[in-house]
Tab-separated table of C-alpha atoms and ligand atoms in Angstrom:
chain	number	residue	atom	x	y	z
A	17	MET	CA	-9.762	37.755	-9.486
A	18	ASN	CA	-12.826	35.750	-10.264
A	19	THR	CA	-12.430	32.116	-11.205
A	20	THR	CA	-16.013	31.647	-12.232
A	21	LYS	CA	-16.374	31.998	-16.001
A	22	ALA	CA	-17.517	33.999	-19.005
A	23	SER	CA	-16.164	37.436	-18.169
A	24	HIS	CA	-13.166	35.846	-16.578
A	25	GLY	CA	-9.881	37.426	-15.775
A	26	GLN	CA	-6.498	35.815	-15.631
A	27	TRP	CA	-4.797	34.278	-12.647
A	28	SER	CA	-3.085	37.067	-10.798
A	29	SER	CA	0.191	35.195	-11.053
A	30	ARG	CA	1.680	31.820	-11.798
A	31	PHE	CA	1.664	31.333	-8.055
A	32	GLY	CA	-2.075	31.991	-7.858
A	33	PHE	CA	-2.634	29.413	-10.559
A	34	ILE	CA	-0.481	26.802	-8.838
A	35	LEU	CA	-2.442	27.409	-5.681
A	36	ALA	CA	-5.822	26.922	-7.343
A	37	ALA	CA	-4.740	23.839	-9.289
A	38	THR	CA	-3.151	22.350	-6.183
A	39	GLY	CA	-6.284	23.257	-4.235
A	40	SER	CA	-8.347	21.184	-6.623
A	41	ALA	CA	-5.844	18.336	-6.690
A	42	VAL	CA	-5.079	18.041	-2.984
A	43	GLY	CA	-8.143	16.836	-1.149
A	44	LEU	CA	-9.760	13.764	0.288
A	45	GLY	CA	-8.099	11.834	-2.526
A	46	ASN	CA	-4.707	12.324	-0.923
A	47	ILE	CA	-5.465	11.841	2.736
A	48	TRP	CA	-8.544	9.627	2.852
A	49	LYS	CA	-8.508	7.696	-0.405
A	50	PHE	CA	-4.832	7.105	-1.148
A	51	PRO	CA	-4.033	5.354	2.165
A	52	TYR	CA	-7.141	3.183	2.111
A	53	MET	CA	-6.675	2.170	-1.516
A	54	THR	CA	-3.059	1.324	-0.733
A	55	GLY	CA	-4.231	-0.859	2.133
A	56	VAL	CA	-6.909	-2.580	0.077
A	57	SER	CA	-4.584	-3.130	-2.904
A	58	GLY	CA	-1.731	-4.693	-0.979
A	59	GLY	CA	0.716	-1.834	-0.364
A	60	SER	CA	3.850	-1.192	-2.390
A	61	ALA	CA	2.608	-2.795	-5.628
A	62	PHE	CA	-0.159	-0.212	-5.666
A	63	VAL	CA	2.058	2.688	-4.586
A	64	LEU	CA	4.727	2.043	-7.193
A	65	THR	CA	2.238	1.542	-10.024
A	66	TYR	CA	0.487	4.710	-8.910
A	67	LEU	CA	3.751	6.692	-9.036
A	68	LEU	CA	4.426	5.304	-12.503
A	69	CYS	CA	0.900	6.203	-13.679
A	70	ILE	CA	1.267	9.730	-12.315
A	71	THR	CA	4.530	10.368	-14.171
A	72	LEU	CA	3.877	8.639	-17.461
A	73	ILE	CA	0.143	9.179	-17.873
A	74	GLY	CA	-1.014	11.803	-15.384
A	75	VAL	CA	1.548	14.478	-16.194
A	76	PRO	CA	1.045	14.518	-19.992
A	77	ILE	CA	-2.742	14.577	-19.610
A	78	LEU	CA	-2.550	17.344	-17.010
A	79	ILE	CA	-0.405	19.404	-19.380
A	80	MET	CA	-2.709	18.800	-22.351
A	81	GLU	CA	-5.837	19.731	-20.371
A	82	TRP	CA	-4.190	23.024	-19.434
A	83	LEU	CA	-2.931	23.608	-22.961
A	84	ILE	CA	-6.360	23.038	-24.525
A	85	GLY	CA	-8.016	25.290	-21.955
A	86	ARG	CA	-5.444	28.021	-22.404
A	87	ARG	CA	-5.789	27.969	-26.164
A	88	ALA	CA	-9.559	28.126	-26.157
A	89	GLN	CA	-10.066	30.388	-23.108
A	90	GLN	CA	-13.541	28.846	-22.739
A	91	ASN	CA	-15.368	26.272	-20.643
A	92	PRO	CA	-14.329	22.627	-21.114
A	93	ILE	CA	-17.074	21.635	-23.546
A	94	GLN	CA	-16.663	24.642	-25.776
A	95	ALA	CA	-12.907	24.455	-25.352
A	96	MET	CA	-12.819	20.952	-26.835
A	97	GLU	CA	-15.100	22.057	-29.642
A	98	PHE	CA	-13.042	25.180	-30.312
A	99	VAL	CA	-9.702	23.385	-30.439
A	100	ALA	CA	-11.158	20.543	-32.533
A	101	ARG	CA	-12.432	23.044	-35.105
A	102	GLN	CA	-9.168	24.955	-35.014
A	103	GLU	CA	-7.352	21.721	-35.832
A	104	GLY	CA	-9.833	20.917	-38.614
A	105	ARG	CA	-11.394	18.043	-36.646
A	106	SER	CA	-14.959	17.115	-35.830
A	107	PRO	CA	-16.622	19.289	-33.174
A	108	ALA	CA	-17.993	16.033	-31.776
A	109	TRP	CA	-14.831	15.843	-29.642
A	110	LYS	CA	-16.717	18.029	-27.225
A	111	VAL	CA	-18.446	14.868	-26.026
A	112	LEU	CA	-15.366	14.437	-23.792
A	113	GLY	CA	-16.390	17.632	-22.036
A	114	PHE	CA	-19.913	16.335	-21.426
A	115	VAL	CA	-18.813	12.993	-20.046
A	116	GLY	CA	-16.386	14.865	-17.820
A	117	ILE	CA	-19.136	16.981	-16.307
A	118	LEU	CA	-21.290	13.924	-15.721
A	119	GLY	CA	-18.316	12.405	-13.892
A	120	ALA	CA	-17.863	15.518	-11.747
A	121	PHE	CA	-21.530	15.304	-10.819
A	122	LEU	CA	-21.246	11.655	-9.751
A	123	ILE	CA	-17.953	12.115	-7.877
A	124	LEU	CA	-19.203	15.092	-5.898
A	125	SER	CA	-22.177	13.076	-4.616
A	126	PHE	CA	-20.011	10.644	-2.659
A	127	TYR	CA	-17.173	13.111	-2.089
A	128	SER	CA	-19.549	15.248	-0.067
A	129	VAL	CA	-20.459	12.296	2.149
A	130	ILE	CA	-16.807	11.816	3.108
A	131	GLY	CA	-16.343	15.583	3.457
A	132	GLY	CA	-19.166	15.336	5.999
A	133	TRP	CA	-17.256	12.661	7.906
A	134	ALA	CA	-14.294	15.028	8.141
A	135	LEU	CA	-16.554	17.773	9.545
A	136	ASP	CA	-18.077	15.478	12.120
A	137	TYR	CA	-14.655	14.182	13.155
A	138	LEU	CA	-13.577	17.759	13.672
A	139	PHE	CA	-16.104	18.003	16.513
A	140	LEU	CA	-15.580	14.477	17.818
A	141	THR	CA	-11.818	14.972	18.055
A	142	GLY	CA	-12.084	18.526	19.384
A	143	SER	CA	-14.419	17.462	22.184
A	144	GLY	CA	-11.930	14.867	23.386
A	145	THR	CA	-13.987	11.808	22.384
A	146	PHE	CA	-10.869	9.806	21.582
A	147	GLN	CA	-8.888	10.543	24.768
A	148	GLY	CA	-6.808	7.482	25.636
A	149	MET	CA	-8.629	5.222	23.200
A	150	THR	CA	-7.197	2.070	21.659
A	151	GLY	CA	-7.610	1.057	18.027
A	152	LYS	CA	-10.490	-1.231	18.970
A	153	GLU	CA	-12.308	1.635	20.618
A	154	THR	CA	-11.809	4.144	17.797
A	155	GLY	CA	-13.023	1.409	15.446
A	156	ALA	CA	-16.172	0.995	17.516
A	157	VAL	CA	-16.785	4.763	17.456
A	158	PHE	CA	-16.489	4.712	13.690
A	159	GLU	CA	-18.884	1.798	13.318
A	160	GLY	CA	-21.456	3.514	15.501
A	161	PHE	CA	-20.945	6.616	13.444
A	162	LEU	CA	-21.636	4.773	10.165
A	163	ALA	CA	-24.752	3.148	11.543
A	164	ASN	CA	-26.265	6.523	12.370
A	165	ALA	CA	-27.791	7.572	9.034
A	166	GLY	CA	-29.265	10.737	10.539
A	167	SER	CA	-25.953	12.225	11.564
A	168	LEU	CA	-24.260	11.148	8.306
A	169	MET	CA	-27.056	12.955	6.508
A	170	LEU	CA	-26.656	16.059	8.643
A	171	TRP	CA	-22.928	16.367	7.921
A	172	HIS	CA	-23.301	15.512	4.247
A	173	THR	CA	-25.877	18.311	4.092
A	174	VAL	CA	-23.554	20.768	5.820
A	175	PHE	CA	-20.657	19.923	3.512
A	176	MET	CA	-22.775	20.135	0.364
A	177	GLY	CA	-24.326	23.358	1.636
A	178	LEU	CA	-20.901	24.921	2.115
A	179	THR	CA	-19.825	23.826	-1.362
A	180	VAL	CA	-22.962	25.271	-2.953
A	181	TRP	CA	-22.587	28.468	-0.980
A	182	ILE	CA	-18.987	28.972	-2.107
A	183	VAL	CA	-19.775	28.319	-5.751
A	184	ALA	CA	-23.017	30.334	-5.741
A	185	MET	CA	-21.425	33.369	-4.155
A	186	GLY	CA	-18.354	33.080	-6.308
A	187	VAL	CA	-16.243	33.510	-3.188
A	188	THR	CA	-13.449	31.439	-4.667
A	189	THR	CA	-11.071	34.364	-4.442
A	190	GLY	CA	-11.278	34.502	-0.686
A	191	LEU	CA	-10.932	30.773	-0.514
A	192	GLU	CA	-7.819	30.854	-2.628
A	193	ARG	CA	-6.319	33.461	-0.412
A	194	ALA	CA	-7.079	31.335	2.595
A	195	SER	CA	-5.429	28.337	0.905
A	196	ARG	CA	-2.141	30.154	1.105
A	197	ILE	CA	-2.203	29.531	4.833
A	198	MET	CA	-4.304	26.392	5.013
A	199	MET	CA	-2.337	24.213	2.610
A	200	PRO	CA	1.044	24.715	4.242
A	201	GLY	CA	-0.806	24.235	7.533
A	202	LEU	CA	-2.103	20.863	6.401
A	203	ALA	CA	1.382	19.822	5.326
A	204	LEU	CA	2.737	20.885	8.719
A	205	VAL	CA	0.160	18.931	10.725
A	206	LEU	CA	0.811	15.878	8.549
A	207	LEU	CA	4.508	16.264	9.249
A	208	ILE	CA	3.829	16.314	12.987
A	209	LEU	CA	1.745	13.153	12.594
A	210	VAL	CA	4.511	11.430	10.652
A	211	GLY	CA	6.885	12.447	13.437
A	212	TYR	CA	4.487	11.078	16.029
A	213	ALA	CA	4.206	7.795	14.128
A	214	ALA	CA	7.997	7.554	13.962
A	215	VAL	CA	8.555	8.267	17.653
A	216	ALA	CA	5.540	6.755	19.380
A	217	THR	CA	5.261	3.471	17.499
A	218	ASP	CA	7.818	0.829	16.658
A	219	SER	CA	6.234	0.170	13.287
A	220	PHE	CA	7.652	2.991	11.192
A	221	GLY	CA	10.090	0.723	9.345
A	222	ARG	CA	7.401	-1.837	8.748
A	223	ALA	CA	5.115	0.837	7.300
A	224	ALA	CA	7.877	2.127	5.028
A	225	ALA	CA	8.505	-1.403	3.808
A	226	PHE	CA	4.789	-1.972	3.265
A	227	LEU	CA	4.558	1.190	1.156
A	228	PHE	CA	7.805	1.065	-0.770
A	229	THR	CA	9.450	-2.375	-0.935
A	230	PRO	CA	8.734	-3.521	-4.472
A	231	ASP	CA	6.669	-6.667	-4.592
A	232	TRP	CA	5.896	-6.969	-8.263
A	233	SER	CA	4.266	-10.345	-7.761
A	234	ALA	CA	1.360	-8.602	-6.047
A	235	ILE	CA	0.515	-6.703	-9.211
A	236	ASN	CA	-2.506	-7.696	-11.239
A	237	GLY	CA	-4.979	-6.036	-13.588
A	238	GLN	CA	-7.172	-4.838	-10.736
A	239	VAL	CA	-4.281	-3.220	-8.854
A	240	VAL	CA	-3.075	-1.432	-11.963
A	241	LEU	CA	-6.562	-0.222	-12.835
A	242	ALA	CA	-7.034	1.037	-9.277
A	243	ALA	CA	-3.677	2.860	-9.418
A	244	LEU	CA	-4.476	4.357	-12.804
A	245	GLY	CA	-7.902	5.493	-11.662
A	246	HIS	CA	-6.461	7.039	-8.546
A	247	ALA	CA	-3.778	8.883	-10.525
A	248	PHE	CA	-6.623	10.578	-12.421
A	249	PHE	CA	-8.679	11.181	-9.305
A	250	THR	CA	-5.918	12.765	-7.287
A	251	LEU	CA	-4.806	15.112	-10.084
A	252	SER	CA	-8.434	16.085	-10.863
A	253	LEU	CA	-8.011	14.813	-14.422
A	254	GLY	CA	-10.440	13.518	-16.981
A	255	MET	CA	-13.342	15.828	-16.275
A	256	GLY	CA	-12.259	19.060	-17.818
A	257	ILE	CA	-11.522	20.704	-14.491
A	258	MET	CA	-7.932	21.375	-15.351
A	259	THR	CA	-9.098	22.509	-18.822
A	260	ALA	CA	-11.349	25.024	-17.122
A	261	TYR	CA	-8.468	26.244	-14.976
A	262	GLY	CA	-6.192	26.457	-18.020
A	263	ALA	CA	-8.656	28.879	-19.592
A	264	TYR	CA	-7.550	31.529	-17.138
A	265	LEU	CA	-3.878	30.970	-17.751
A	266	GLY	CA	-1.533	33.391	-19.525
A	267	LYS	CA	0.572	32.388	-22.526
A	268	GLU	CA	3.833	33.026	-20.751
A	269	VAL	CA	3.362	30.377	-18.080
A	270	ASN	CA	5.548	27.310	-18.509
A	271	LEU	CA	3.153	24.373	-18.362
A	272	LEU	CA	5.816	21.734	-17.776
A	273	SER	CA	7.392	23.252	-14.722
A	274	THR	CA	3.978	24.190	-13.346
A	275	ALA	CA	2.812	20.593	-13.763
A	276	ARG	CA	5.930	19.408	-11.983
A	277	THR	CA	5.217	21.640	-8.995
A	278	VAL	CA	1.554	20.644	-8.699
A	279	VAL	CA	2.279	16.937	-9.080
A	280	ILE	CA	5.122	16.962	-6.558
A	281	LEU	CA	2.974	18.779	-3.983
A	282	ASP	CA	0.047	16.424	-4.536
A	283	THR	CA	2.164	13.275	-4.332
A	284	THR	CA	4.117	14.426	-1.291
A	285	ILE	CA	0.922	15.059	0.658
A	286	ALA	CA	-0.415	11.596	-0.226
A	287	LEU	CA	2.810	9.824	0.739
A	288	MET	CA	2.987	11.749	4.005
A	289	ALA	CA	-0.559	10.659	4.794
A	290	GLY	CA	0.534	7.074	4.164
A	291	MET	CA	3.533	7.415	6.471
A	292	ALA	CA	1.366	8.941	9.201
A	293	ILE	CA	-1.288	6.237	9.034
A	294	PHE	CA	0.366	2.874	8.389
A	295	PRO	CA	2.708	2.864	11.402
A	296	LEU	CA	-0.443	3.266	13.556
A	297	VAL	CA	-2.193	0.505	11.628
A	298	PHE	CA	0.618	-1.961	12.329
A	299	ALA	CA	1.354	-0.828	15.864
A	300	HIS	CA	-2.291	-1.268	16.848
A	301	ASN	CA	-2.886	-4.478	14.914
A	302	LEU	CA	-5.500	-2.897	12.703
A	303	GLU	CA	-6.450	-4.230	9.305
A	304	PRO	CA	-4.637	-2.249	6.519
A	305	SER	CA	-7.341	-3.345	4.088
A	306	SER	CA	-10.257	-2.158	6.190
A	307	GLY	CA	-11.392	0.299	3.499
A	308	PRO	CA	-12.876	3.814	3.501
A	309	GLY	CA	-12.830	4.138	7.305
A	310	LEU	CA	-9.042	3.754	7.586
A	311	ILE	CA	-8.043	7.325	8.489
A	312	PHE	CA	-11.076	7.740	10.742
A	313	VAL	CA	-10.040	4.750	12.802
A	314	THR	CA	-6.256	5.246	12.856
A	315	LEU	CA	-5.627	8.966	13.253
A	316	PRO	CA	-7.909	9.357	16.299
A	317	ILE	CA	-5.623	6.877	18.102
A	318	ALA	CA	-2.761	9.330	17.612
A	319	PHE	CA	-4.886	12.303	18.615
A	320	GLY	CA	-6.257	10.498	21.646
A	321	ASN	CA	-2.857	9.509	22.988
A	322	MET	CA	-0.498	12.403	22.309
A	323	THR	CA	-0.076	15.575	24.341
A	324	GLY	CA	-2.090	18.351	22.770
A	325	GLY	CA	-3.844	15.749	20.629
A	326	THR	CA	-7.284	17.256	21.068
A	327	VAL	CA	-6.238	20.598	19.644
A	328	LEU	CA	-4.021	19.104	16.972
A	329	GLY	CA	-6.759	16.668	15.975
A	330	ALA	CA	-9.348	19.400	15.649
A	331	LEU	CA	-6.855	21.433	13.646
A	332	PHE	CA	-6.160	18.461	11.377
A	333	PHE	CA	-9.833	17.933	10.568
A	334	VAL	CA	-10.354	21.669	9.982
A	335	LEU	CA	-7.532	21.629	7.465
A	336	LEU	CA	-8.771	18.399	5.887
A	337	SER	CA	-12.286	19.823	5.539
A	338	PHE	CA	-10.792	22.882	3.969
A	339	ALA	CA	-8.733	20.857	1.491
A	340	ALA	CA	-11.892	18.901	0.684
A	341	LEU	CA	-13.837	22.106	0.054
A	342	THR	CA	-11.285	23.527	-2.404
A	343	SER	CA	-11.674	20.235	-4.299
A	344	SER	CA	-15.454	19.988	-4.043
A	345	MET	CA	-15.950	23.510	-5.334
A	346	SER	CA	-13.832	22.564	-8.353
A	347	LEU	CA	-16.183	19.618	-8.908
A	348	LEU	CA	-19.356	21.692	-8.639
A	349	GLU	CA	-18.167	24.604	-10.755
A	350	PRO	CA	-18.366	22.884	-14.185
A	351	VAL	CA	-21.787	21.401	-13.399
A	352	VAL	CA	-23.105	24.820	-12.430
A	353	ALA	CA	-21.535	26.467	-15.467
A	354	LEU	CA	-23.324	23.967	-17.698
A	355	VAL	CA	-26.719	24.327	-16.004
A	356	GLU	CA	-26.386	28.089	-16.113
A	357	GLU	CA	-25.607	28.048	-19.811
A	358	ARG	CA	-28.238	25.539	-20.929
A	359	THR	CA	-31.157	26.745	-18.820
A	360	SER	CA	-32.600	30.099	-17.923
A	361	LEU	CA	-31.401	29.752	-14.332
A	362	GLY	CA	-29.047	32.333	-12.905
A	363	ARG	CA	-25.835	31.382	-11.150
A	364	LYS	CA	-27.301	31.091	-7.666
A	365	SER	CA	-30.347	29.045	-8.672
A	366	ALA	CA	-28.164	26.880	-10.893
A	367	ALA	CA	-25.824	26.172	-7.978
A	368	VAL	CA	-28.699	25.365	-5.633
A	369	THR	CA	-30.489	23.141	-8.174
A	370	ALA	CA	-27.347	21.198	-9.068
A	371	GLY	CA	-26.495	20.991	-5.377
A	372	VAL	CA	-29.860	19.505	-4.418
A	373	VAL	CA	-29.702	16.816	-7.104
A	374	ILE	CA	-26.121	15.904	-6.181
A	375	TRP	CA	-27.060	15.914	-2.503
A	376	LEU	CA	-29.895	13.434	-3.174
A	377	LEU	CA	-27.540	11.053	-4.927
A	378	GLY	CA	-25.169	11.464	-1.987
A	379	VAL	CA	-27.931	10.384	0.382
A	380	ALA	CA	-28.180	7.118	-1.555
A	381	SER	CA	-24.411	6.706	-1.061
A	382	LEU	CA	-24.519	7.309	2.655
A	383	LEU	CA	-27.445	4.942	3.146
A	384	SER	CA	-25.310	2.239	1.584
A	385	PHE	CA	-23.229	2.320	4.804
A	386	ASN	CA	-26.283	1.354	6.852
A	387	HIS	CA	-29.952	0.883	5.853
A	388	TRP	CA	-29.263	0.186	2.191
A	389	SER	CA	-26.104	-1.879	2.606
A	390	GLU	CA	-27.897	-4.802	0.952
A	391	ILE	CA	-28.641	-2.937	-2.243
A	392	GLN	CA	-26.120	-4.018	-4.852
A	393	ILE	CA	-25.326	-2.706	-8.293
A	394	LEU	CA	-23.123	-5.147	-10.204
A	395	GLY	CA	-21.880	-6.601	-6.935
A	396	ASN	CA	-21.110	-3.285	-5.205
A	397	ASN	CA	-23.054	-1.148	-2.796
A	398	ILE	CA	-24.111	2.266	-4.128
A	399	PHE	CA	-21.108	4.117	-2.708
A	400	ASP	CA	-18.567	1.640	-4.108
A	401	PHE	CA	-20.395	1.482	-7.405
A	402	LEU	CA	-20.229	5.258	-7.947
A	403	ASP	CA	-16.602	5.377	-6.845
A	404	LYS	CA	-15.547	2.558	-9.160
A	405	LEU	CA	-17.638	3.724	-12.100
A	406	THR	CA	-15.997	7.156	-12.009
A	407	SER	CA	-12.418	6.379	-10.938
A	408	LYS	CA	-11.900	3.163	-12.821
A	409	PHE	CA	-13.869	3.872	-15.982
A	410	MET	CA	-15.017	7.403	-16.635
A	411	LEU	CA	-11.844	9.254	-15.632
A	412	PRO	CA	-9.401	6.964	-17.466
A	413	LEU	CA	-11.601	6.835	-20.576
A	414	THR	CA	-12.039	10.599	-20.917
A	415	GLY	CA	-8.348	11.008	-20.139
A	416	LEU	CA	-7.564	8.527	-22.896
A	417	GLY	CA	-9.780	10.516	-25.260
A	418	ILE	CA	-7.920	13.728	-24.457
A	419	ILE	CA	-4.460	12.287	-24.874
A	420	ILE	CA	-5.382	10.571	-28.150
A	421	PHE	CA	-6.880	13.799	-29.411
A	422	ALA	CA	-3.767	15.710	-28.384
A	423	GLY	CA	-1.251	13.215	-29.724
A	424	TRP	CA	-2.936	12.217	-32.966
A	425	PHE	CA	-5.437	14.901	-33.940
A	426	MET	CA	-3.611	18.091	-33.054
A	427	ASN	CA	-0.729	19.797	-34.823
A	428	GLN	CA	2.348	18.554	-32.966
A	429	GLU	CA	4.638	21.369	-34.057
A	430	LYS	CA	2.313	23.908	-32.541
A	431	ILE	CA	2.169	21.971	-29.282
A	432	ARG	CA	5.964	21.807	-29.282
A	433	GLN	CA	6.128	25.588	-29.487
A	434	GLU	CA	3.480	26.120	-26.837
A	435	LEU	CA	5.359	23.868	-24.454
A	436	GLY	CA	8.710	25.396	-25.437
A	437	LEU	CA	10.325	22.014	-26.045
A	438	GLU	CA	13.482	21.329	-28.085
A	439	GLY	CA	15.593	18.327	-29.058
A	440	THR	CA	15.619	15.396	-26.674
A	441	ALA	CA	13.020	16.898	-24.379
A	442	TYR	CA	10.592	17.083	-27.288
A	443	LEU	CA	11.436	13.537	-28.340
A	444	ILE	CA	10.639	12.286	-24.849
A	445	TRP	CA	7.425	14.319	-24.752
A	446	SER	CA	6.323	12.865	-28.126
A	447	LEU	CA	7.085	9.319	-27.133
A	448	VAL	CA	5.288	9.621	-23.835
A	449	SER	CA	2.261	11.607	-24.951
A	450	ARG	CA	1.655	9.849	-28.260
A	451	PHE	CA	2.643	6.279	-27.415
A	452	VAL	CA	3.380	5.432	-23.797
A	453	ALA	CA	0.406	7.175	-22.178
A	454	PRO	CA	-2.376	6.056	-24.535
A	455	LEU	CA	-0.996	2.540	-24.943
A	456	ALA	CA	-0.625	2.146	-21.191
A	457	VAL	CA	-4.255	3.087	-20.583
A	458	ILE	CA	-5.435	0.763	-23.355
A	459	ALA	CA	-3.234	-2.060	-22.018
A	460	VAL	CA	-4.725	-1.674	-18.539
A	461	PHE	CA	-8.239	-1.995	-19.905
A	462	ILE	CA	-7.363	-5.004	-22.035
A	463	SER	CA	-5.625	-6.793	-19.193
A	464	MET	CA	-8.612	-6.124	-17.012
A	465	LEU	CA	-11.023	-7.527	-19.572
A	466	LEU	CA	-8.875	-10.640	-19.936
A	467	GLY	CA	-8.155	-11.027	-16.216
B	5	LIG	N1	-8.419	15.689	-6.755
B	5	LIG	C1	-9.322	15.779	-5.656
B	5	LIG	C2	-8.822	14.932	-4.507
B	5	LIG	O1	-7.783	14.327	-4.597
B	5	LIG	C3	-10.720	15.349	-6.035
B	5	LIG	C4	-11.176	16.029	-7.243
B	5	LIG	C5	-11.406	17.344	-7.390
B	5	LIG	C6	-11.355	15.425	-8.489
B	5	LIG	N2	-11.724	17.600	-8.673
B	5	LIG	C7	-11.689	16.448	-9.375
B	5	LIG	C8	-11.240	14.127	-8.951
B	5	LIG	C9	-11.881	16.179	-10.699
B	5	LIG	C10	-11.460	13.874	-10.281
B	5	LIG	C11	-11.762	14.879	-11.164
B	5	LIG	O2	-9.452	14.859	-3.495
């Protein structure tokens, strides 16, 4: 089955759909970003707010993106326009689709840089670079790595090239088939790493406390906004990607239970990454708040000091690169679909053109780790600026637009039927989707403006 567009088919099964949606959701967000954001934002306060944001805001928006896509059976921009017209509303709602695609474009530029790190670490780990290293030493390797703009550029180019190749060839089907093995594989390797952290360090309890002991005093507007933004990022929300996937979904699929499965898988992977990484952070006296390099400094310590670590480490970075690719192709797809539709370019040229422009922006991001580290936009380097602009503003705002549209501009009875909800379940759905979710997002923005 082809997941590209226009003459599209349907997902072969509910299972195939879950796989593709999970493939988009599970990526660098879970294993690279979640742990480092947790470290930067002070631990449990961030984790608990994030879990709350996922359940009360992420889930309803995920369901509505799928529902809108399924109803319209078209690309995200036209889907918004179609459903808006169907509901007797202004077609201008399609602007949400446009902003979403712009966001996908920006996210992919820095996502590819980190995907490149994963590829490079695959070779570093596999060649035994980290044998017997301490945390100080792996940290030094990482710093040297960041300073070398040429090699960052090489790996960013390879990652972007792979993404373009997959999307241009429309080989998503093969990739999805491969995910059936790769995703459980990733979960398994993470499990081994959690086991290693539990056995080989004495900091497992401390890490669990850091991640889960509620410390509500540590919560402030910034932490909540970061958690909200990450809830969107990790579920691939707010850019029409899930709408696009919903367009290939059959009427008989139960959106609620499917959402539950995808969200549980996504969250479990993120929490496992946290429990693999933080025991190492504490045991080796590393800084939890060290930022984007966290997994690249901590995990090599485990790989360098355990039996079979070289092979397991290489395997881990293969699986991580793979998870990153199933996400990056979901980011490129809508951009390519738009270019293809609005210009005379065919699919392959559209993919290459979009890829080159995104790649260029990515180069600016990777230079901000070395030669351009002084260049600041509103107090952030280029990489941080793009990350914050998308995660903290664009994703939550488009998500807010979708949930307000769904809760206040669409026929609720029809939604009730499409979701198959009755009685109390429907009452809860209404309360959450019409009040809790939109008000929570608005409250976060207001508190941030005031704080
Ligand atoms: N969810 C992916 C991750 O966690 C990243 C991603 C893919 C994404 N598609 C997206 C983020 C769409 C936001 C919007 O790595």
